[in-house]
Coordinates of C-alpha atoms and ligand atoms in Angstrom, one line a residue:
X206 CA -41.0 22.6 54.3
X207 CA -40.5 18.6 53.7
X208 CA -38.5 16.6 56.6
X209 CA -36.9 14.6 54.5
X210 CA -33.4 14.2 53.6
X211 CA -31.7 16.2 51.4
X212 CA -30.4 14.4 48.3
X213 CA -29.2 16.9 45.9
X214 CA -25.9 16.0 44.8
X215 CA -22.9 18.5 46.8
X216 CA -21.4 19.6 43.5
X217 CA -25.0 20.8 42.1
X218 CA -25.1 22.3 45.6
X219 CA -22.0 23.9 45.3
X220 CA -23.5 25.9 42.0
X221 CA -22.9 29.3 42.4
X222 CA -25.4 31.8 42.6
X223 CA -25.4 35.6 41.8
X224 CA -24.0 38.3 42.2
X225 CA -21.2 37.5 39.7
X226 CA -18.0 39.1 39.5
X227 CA -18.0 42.4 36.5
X228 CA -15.7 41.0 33.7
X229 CA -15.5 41.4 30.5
X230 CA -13.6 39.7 27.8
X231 CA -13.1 40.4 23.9
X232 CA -15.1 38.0 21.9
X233 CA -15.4 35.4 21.4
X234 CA -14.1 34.9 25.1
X235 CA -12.6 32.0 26.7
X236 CA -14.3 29.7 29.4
X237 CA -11.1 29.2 30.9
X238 CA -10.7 32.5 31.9
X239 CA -14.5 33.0 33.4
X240 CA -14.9 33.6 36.8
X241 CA -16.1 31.3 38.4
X242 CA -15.4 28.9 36.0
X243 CA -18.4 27.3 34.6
X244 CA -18.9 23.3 35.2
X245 CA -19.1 21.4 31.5
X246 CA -19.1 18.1 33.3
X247 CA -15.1 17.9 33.5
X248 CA -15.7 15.8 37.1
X249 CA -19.1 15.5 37.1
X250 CA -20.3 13.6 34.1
X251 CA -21.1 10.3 34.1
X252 CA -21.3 8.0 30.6
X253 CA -23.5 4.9 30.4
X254 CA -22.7 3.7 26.7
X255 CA -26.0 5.5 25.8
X256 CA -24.0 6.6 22.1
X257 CA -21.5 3.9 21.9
X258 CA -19.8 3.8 18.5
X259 CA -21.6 6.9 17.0
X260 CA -20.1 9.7 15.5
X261 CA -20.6 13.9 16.3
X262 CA -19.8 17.1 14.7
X263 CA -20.9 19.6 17.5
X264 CA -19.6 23.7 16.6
X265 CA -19.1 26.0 19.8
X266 CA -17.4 22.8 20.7
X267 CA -14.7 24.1 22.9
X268 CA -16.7 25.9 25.5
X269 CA -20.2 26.5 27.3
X270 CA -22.8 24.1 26.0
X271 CA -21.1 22.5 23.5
X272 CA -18.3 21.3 25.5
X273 CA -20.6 20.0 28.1
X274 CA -22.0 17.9 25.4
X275 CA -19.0 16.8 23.8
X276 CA -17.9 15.4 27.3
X277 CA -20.6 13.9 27.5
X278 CA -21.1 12.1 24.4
X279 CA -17.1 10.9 24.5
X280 CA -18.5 9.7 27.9
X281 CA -21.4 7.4 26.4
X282 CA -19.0 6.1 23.5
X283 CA -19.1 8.6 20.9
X284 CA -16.1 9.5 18.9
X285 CA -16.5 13.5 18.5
X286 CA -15.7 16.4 16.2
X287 CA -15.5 19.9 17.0
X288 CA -15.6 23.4 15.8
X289 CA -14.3 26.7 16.8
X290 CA -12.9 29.9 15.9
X291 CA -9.0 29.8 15.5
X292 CA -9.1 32.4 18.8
X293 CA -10.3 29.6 21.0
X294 CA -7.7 27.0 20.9
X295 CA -6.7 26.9 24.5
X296 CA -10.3 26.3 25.4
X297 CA -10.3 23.5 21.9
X298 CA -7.1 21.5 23.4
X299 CA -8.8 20.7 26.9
X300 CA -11.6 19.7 24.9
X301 CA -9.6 17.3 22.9
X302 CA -7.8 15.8 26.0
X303 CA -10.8 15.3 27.4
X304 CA -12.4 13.7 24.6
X305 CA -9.3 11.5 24.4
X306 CA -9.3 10.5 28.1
X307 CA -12.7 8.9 28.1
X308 CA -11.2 6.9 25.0
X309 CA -12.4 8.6 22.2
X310 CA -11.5 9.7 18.8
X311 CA -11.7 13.5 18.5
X312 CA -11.2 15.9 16.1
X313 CA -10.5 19.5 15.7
X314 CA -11.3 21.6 13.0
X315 CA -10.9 25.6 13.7
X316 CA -12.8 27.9 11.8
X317 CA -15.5 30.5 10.7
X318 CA -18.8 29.4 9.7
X319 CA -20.1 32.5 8.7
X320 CA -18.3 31.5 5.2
X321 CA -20.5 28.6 3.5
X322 CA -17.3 27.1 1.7
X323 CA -15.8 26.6 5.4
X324 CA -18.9 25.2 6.1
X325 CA -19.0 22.7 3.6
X326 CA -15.4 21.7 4.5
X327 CA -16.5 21.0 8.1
X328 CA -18.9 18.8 7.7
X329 CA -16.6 16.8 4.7
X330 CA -13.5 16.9 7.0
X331 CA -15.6 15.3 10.1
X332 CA -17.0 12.8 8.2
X333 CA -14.0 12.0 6.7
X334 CA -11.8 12.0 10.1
X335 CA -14.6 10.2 11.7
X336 CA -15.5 7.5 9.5
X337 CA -19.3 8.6 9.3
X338 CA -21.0 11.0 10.8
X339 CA -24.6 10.5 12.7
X340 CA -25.1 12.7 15.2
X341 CA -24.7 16.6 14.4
X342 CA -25.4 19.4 17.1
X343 CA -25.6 23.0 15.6
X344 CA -24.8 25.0 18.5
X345 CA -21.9 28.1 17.3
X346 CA -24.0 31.2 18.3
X347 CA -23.1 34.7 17.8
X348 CA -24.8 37.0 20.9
X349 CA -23.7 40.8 21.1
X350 CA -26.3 43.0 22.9
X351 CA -27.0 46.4 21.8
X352 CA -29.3 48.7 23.6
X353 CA -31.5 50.4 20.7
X354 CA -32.3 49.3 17.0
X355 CA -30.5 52.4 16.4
X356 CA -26.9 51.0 17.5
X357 CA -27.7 47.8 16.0
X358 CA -25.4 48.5 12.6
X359 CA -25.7 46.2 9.8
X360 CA -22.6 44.7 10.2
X361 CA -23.6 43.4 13.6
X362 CA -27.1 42.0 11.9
X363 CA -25.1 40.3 9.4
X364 CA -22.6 38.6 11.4
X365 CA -25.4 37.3 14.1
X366 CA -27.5 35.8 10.9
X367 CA -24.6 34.4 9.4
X368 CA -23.7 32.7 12.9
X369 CA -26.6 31.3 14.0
X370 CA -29.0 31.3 11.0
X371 CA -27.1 30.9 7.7
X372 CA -24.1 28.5 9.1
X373 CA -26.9 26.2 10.4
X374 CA -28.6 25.8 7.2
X375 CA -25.1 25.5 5.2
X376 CA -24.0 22.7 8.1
X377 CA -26.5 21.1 8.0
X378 CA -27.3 21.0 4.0
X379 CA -24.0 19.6 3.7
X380 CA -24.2 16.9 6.8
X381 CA -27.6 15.5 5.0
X382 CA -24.9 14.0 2.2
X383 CA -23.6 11.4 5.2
X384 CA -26.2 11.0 7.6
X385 CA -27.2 7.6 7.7
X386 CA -31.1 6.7 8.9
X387 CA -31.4 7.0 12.7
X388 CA -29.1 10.1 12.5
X389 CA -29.8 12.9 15.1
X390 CA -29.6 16.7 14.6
X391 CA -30.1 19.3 17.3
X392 CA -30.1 22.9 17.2
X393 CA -29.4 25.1 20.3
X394 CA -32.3 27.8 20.3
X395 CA -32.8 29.6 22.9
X396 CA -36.1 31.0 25.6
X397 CA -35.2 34.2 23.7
X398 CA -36.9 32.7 20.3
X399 CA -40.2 32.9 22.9
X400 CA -39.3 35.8 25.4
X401 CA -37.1 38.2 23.6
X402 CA -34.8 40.3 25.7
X403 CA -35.0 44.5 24.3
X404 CA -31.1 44.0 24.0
X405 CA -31.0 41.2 22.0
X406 CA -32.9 42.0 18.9
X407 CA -30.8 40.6 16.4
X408 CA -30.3 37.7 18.3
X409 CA -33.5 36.6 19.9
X410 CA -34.5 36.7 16.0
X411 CA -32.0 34.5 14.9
X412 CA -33.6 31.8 17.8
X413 CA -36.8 32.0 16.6
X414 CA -35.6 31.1 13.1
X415 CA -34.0 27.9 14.5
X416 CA -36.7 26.7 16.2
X417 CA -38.9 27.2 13.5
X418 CA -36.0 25.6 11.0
X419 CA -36.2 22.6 13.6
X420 CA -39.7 22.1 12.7
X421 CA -39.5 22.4 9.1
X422 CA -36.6 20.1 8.6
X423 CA -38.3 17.2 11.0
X424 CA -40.9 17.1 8.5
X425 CA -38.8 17.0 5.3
X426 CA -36.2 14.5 6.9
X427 CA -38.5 11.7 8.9
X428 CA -39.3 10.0 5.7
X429 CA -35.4 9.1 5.3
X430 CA -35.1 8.4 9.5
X431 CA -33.7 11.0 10.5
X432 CA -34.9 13.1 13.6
X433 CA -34.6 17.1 14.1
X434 CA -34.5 19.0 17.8
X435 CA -34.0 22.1 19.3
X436 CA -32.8 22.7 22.7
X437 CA -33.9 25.7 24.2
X438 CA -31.7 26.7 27.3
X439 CA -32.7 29.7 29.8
X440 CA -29.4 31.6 31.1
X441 CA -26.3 29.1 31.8
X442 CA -23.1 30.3 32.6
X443 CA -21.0 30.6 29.9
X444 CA -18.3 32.9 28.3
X445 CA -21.0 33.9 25.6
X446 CA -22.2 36.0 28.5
X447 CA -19.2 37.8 29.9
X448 CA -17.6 38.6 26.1
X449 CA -20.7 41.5 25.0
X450 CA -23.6 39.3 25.4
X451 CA -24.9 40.9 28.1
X452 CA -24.5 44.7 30.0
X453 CA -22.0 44.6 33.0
X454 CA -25.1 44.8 35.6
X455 CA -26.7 42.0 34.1
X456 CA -23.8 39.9 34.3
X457 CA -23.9 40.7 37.9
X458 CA -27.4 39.3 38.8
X459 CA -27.4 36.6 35.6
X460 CA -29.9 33.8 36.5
X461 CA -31.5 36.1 39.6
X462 CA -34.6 36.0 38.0
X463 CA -34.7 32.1 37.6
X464 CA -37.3 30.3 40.0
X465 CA -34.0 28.2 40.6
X466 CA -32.2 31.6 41.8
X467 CA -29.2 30.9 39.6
X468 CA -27.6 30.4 36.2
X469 CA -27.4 26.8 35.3
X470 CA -24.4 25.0 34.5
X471 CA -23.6 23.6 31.4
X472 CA -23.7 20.3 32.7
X473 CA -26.9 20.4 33.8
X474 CA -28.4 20.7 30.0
X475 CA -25.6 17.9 28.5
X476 CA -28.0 15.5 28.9
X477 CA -31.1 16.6 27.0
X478 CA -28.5 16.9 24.3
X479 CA -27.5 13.1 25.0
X480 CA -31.2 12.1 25.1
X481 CA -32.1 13.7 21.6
X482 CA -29.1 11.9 20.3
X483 CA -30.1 8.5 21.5
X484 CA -32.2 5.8 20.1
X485 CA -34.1 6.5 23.7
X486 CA -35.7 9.3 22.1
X487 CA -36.2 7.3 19.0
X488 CA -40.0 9.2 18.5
X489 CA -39.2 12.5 19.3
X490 CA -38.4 15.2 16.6
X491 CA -39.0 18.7 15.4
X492 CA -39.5 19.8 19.0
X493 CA -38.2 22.4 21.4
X494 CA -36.6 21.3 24.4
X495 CA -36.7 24.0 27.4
X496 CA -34.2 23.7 30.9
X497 CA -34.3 27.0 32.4
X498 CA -34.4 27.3 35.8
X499 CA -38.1 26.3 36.3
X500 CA -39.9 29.4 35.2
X501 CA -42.6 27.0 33.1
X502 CA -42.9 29.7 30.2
X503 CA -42.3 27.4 27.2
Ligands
NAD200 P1 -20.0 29.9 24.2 O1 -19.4 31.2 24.0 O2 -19.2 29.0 25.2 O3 -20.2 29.1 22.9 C1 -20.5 29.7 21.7 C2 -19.5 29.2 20.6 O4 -19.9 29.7 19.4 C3 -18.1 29.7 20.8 O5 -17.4 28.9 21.7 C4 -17.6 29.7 19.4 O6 -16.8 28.6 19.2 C5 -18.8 29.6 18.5 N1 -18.8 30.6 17.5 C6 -19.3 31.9 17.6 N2 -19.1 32.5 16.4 C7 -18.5 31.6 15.6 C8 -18.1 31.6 14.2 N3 -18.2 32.7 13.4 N4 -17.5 30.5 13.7 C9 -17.3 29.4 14.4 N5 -17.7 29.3 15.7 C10 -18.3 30.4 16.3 O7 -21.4 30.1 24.8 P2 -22.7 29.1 25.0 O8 -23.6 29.8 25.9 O9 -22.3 27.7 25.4 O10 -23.4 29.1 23.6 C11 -23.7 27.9 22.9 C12 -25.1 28.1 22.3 O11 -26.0 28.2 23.4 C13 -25.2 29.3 21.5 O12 -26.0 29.0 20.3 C14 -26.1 30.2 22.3 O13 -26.8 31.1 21.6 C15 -26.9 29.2 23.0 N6 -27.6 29.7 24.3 C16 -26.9 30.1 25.4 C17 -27.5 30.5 26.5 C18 -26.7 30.9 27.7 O14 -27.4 31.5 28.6 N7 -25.5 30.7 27.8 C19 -28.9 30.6 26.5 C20 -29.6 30.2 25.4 C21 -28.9 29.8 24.3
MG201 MG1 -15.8 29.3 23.0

């Protein structure tokens, strides 16, 4: 054991740590209503001008990741965009207030990207309400577990593809028509493309296909300046996992297994999402980004 000091920050310390309340909520869940509520930055974040003047679309906007990240990037001087599903407006509107209160434009546009038309719309609409767009974060996902191939019906298959595959590839088709050279995309992925749980079949899939998307599109896109990266979190706390994406006793010990014997928070991953966005990264694309919990696997 070191003698020196302590300097972890008290809120990090202040992180809780398993075993987690049982709850379960119907999907697509609210943040607002997960116990304990998960930390997206609200207090905690920190901007540093690191985006001033750029513009985001980031979808799963209103909760988990993707509002850690859109606090964050209103934080560093971006104006921001987000998506949702019509179900999550009470999560959307403290978004939006936030977004507002560091002095930011932001925009709302509710919908569901499974449909490629909405899609299109999305991407035309930010633009639009944005006056540009150069930063765009595809990170909606779709996670239901399901025990056996056998109770994995088709209609579950479909929706997870159409989610988290297809929606990316019609986002981001669409986004290519506005963004200028040194734009930034970044997927979320996930350690399941790598490590796939048994319960998560469908969806571990659908991770592996955006990492390997990632890679594909870098290469296409580098010749017009643009940059393409994944983010690849570990288990965070978010309302993904207490709305079917995980079984009741898993909830209970999420993030035991971590080396860092916890779930992270979503703050704690806004930054590689700031990073990727940044002219700091300005040589970095087509690449997986890992944070989870200090396991070392990817
Ligand atoms: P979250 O539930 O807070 O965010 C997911 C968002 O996806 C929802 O808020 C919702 O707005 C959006 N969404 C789902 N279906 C949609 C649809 N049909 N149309 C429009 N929007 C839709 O949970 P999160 O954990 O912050 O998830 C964000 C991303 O992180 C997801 O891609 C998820 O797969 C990924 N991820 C999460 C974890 C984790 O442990 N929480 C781990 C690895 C990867
Ligand atoms: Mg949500």
């Amino acid at each position: 054991m070191s003698s020196n000091k302590d300097i972890i920050p008290e809120h990090i310390k202040s992180y809780p740590t398993p075993p987690f309340e049982r709850q379960l909520q119907p999907f697509p869940g609210l943040a607002c209503k997960l116990k304990p509520r998960p930390d997206h930055g609200e207090t905690s974040y920190k901007g540093n001008n690191r985006l001033a003047g750029r513009k985001a679309l980031i979808t799963g906007g209103d909760s988990g990741i993707g509002r850690a990240v859109a606090i964050a990037y209103a934080r560093e001087g971006a104006d921001v965009a987000i998506n949702y599903l019509p179900a999550e407006e009470e999560d959307a509107r403290e978004v939006i207030e936030l977004i507002e209160a560091a002095g930011r434009k932001a925009v709302a546009i509710p919908g569901d990207i499974r449909d490629e038309k909405f899609c299109q719309t999305l991407v035309n609409q930010a633009a639009q309400e944005l006056g540009g767009l150069d930063i765009l974060v595809n990170n909606a996902g779709r996670q239901q577990f399901r025990e056996h191939i056998r109770d994995l019906s088709t209609e579950d298959f479909d929706a997870t593809f159409k989610t988290n595959v297809y929606a990316l590839f019609w986002i981001t088709k669409a986004a290519l028509e506005h963004l200028p050279r040194g734009a930034s995309i970044i997927n979320t992925s996930s350690v399941q493309a790598y490590e796939p749980s048994k319960t998560l079949m469908d969806y571990a899939q659908t991770k592996a296909c955006i990492a390997v998307f990632t890679k594909s599109l870098a290469q296409q896109v580098a010749e017009e300046g643009i940059r393409v990266n994944a983010v690849a979190p570990g288990p965070y706390w978010t309302v993904l996992q207490a709305c079917g994406g995980q079984p009741q006793e898993k909830l209970e010990q999420f993030g035991a297994s971590a080396p860092l014997g916890r779930p992270g928070q979503p703050a704690e991953i806004a930054g590689m999402y700031v990073l990727m966005a940044s002219d700091e990264s300005s040589y970095c694309s087509g690449q997986v980004w890992c944070s989870d919990g200090g396991t070392g696997t990817l």
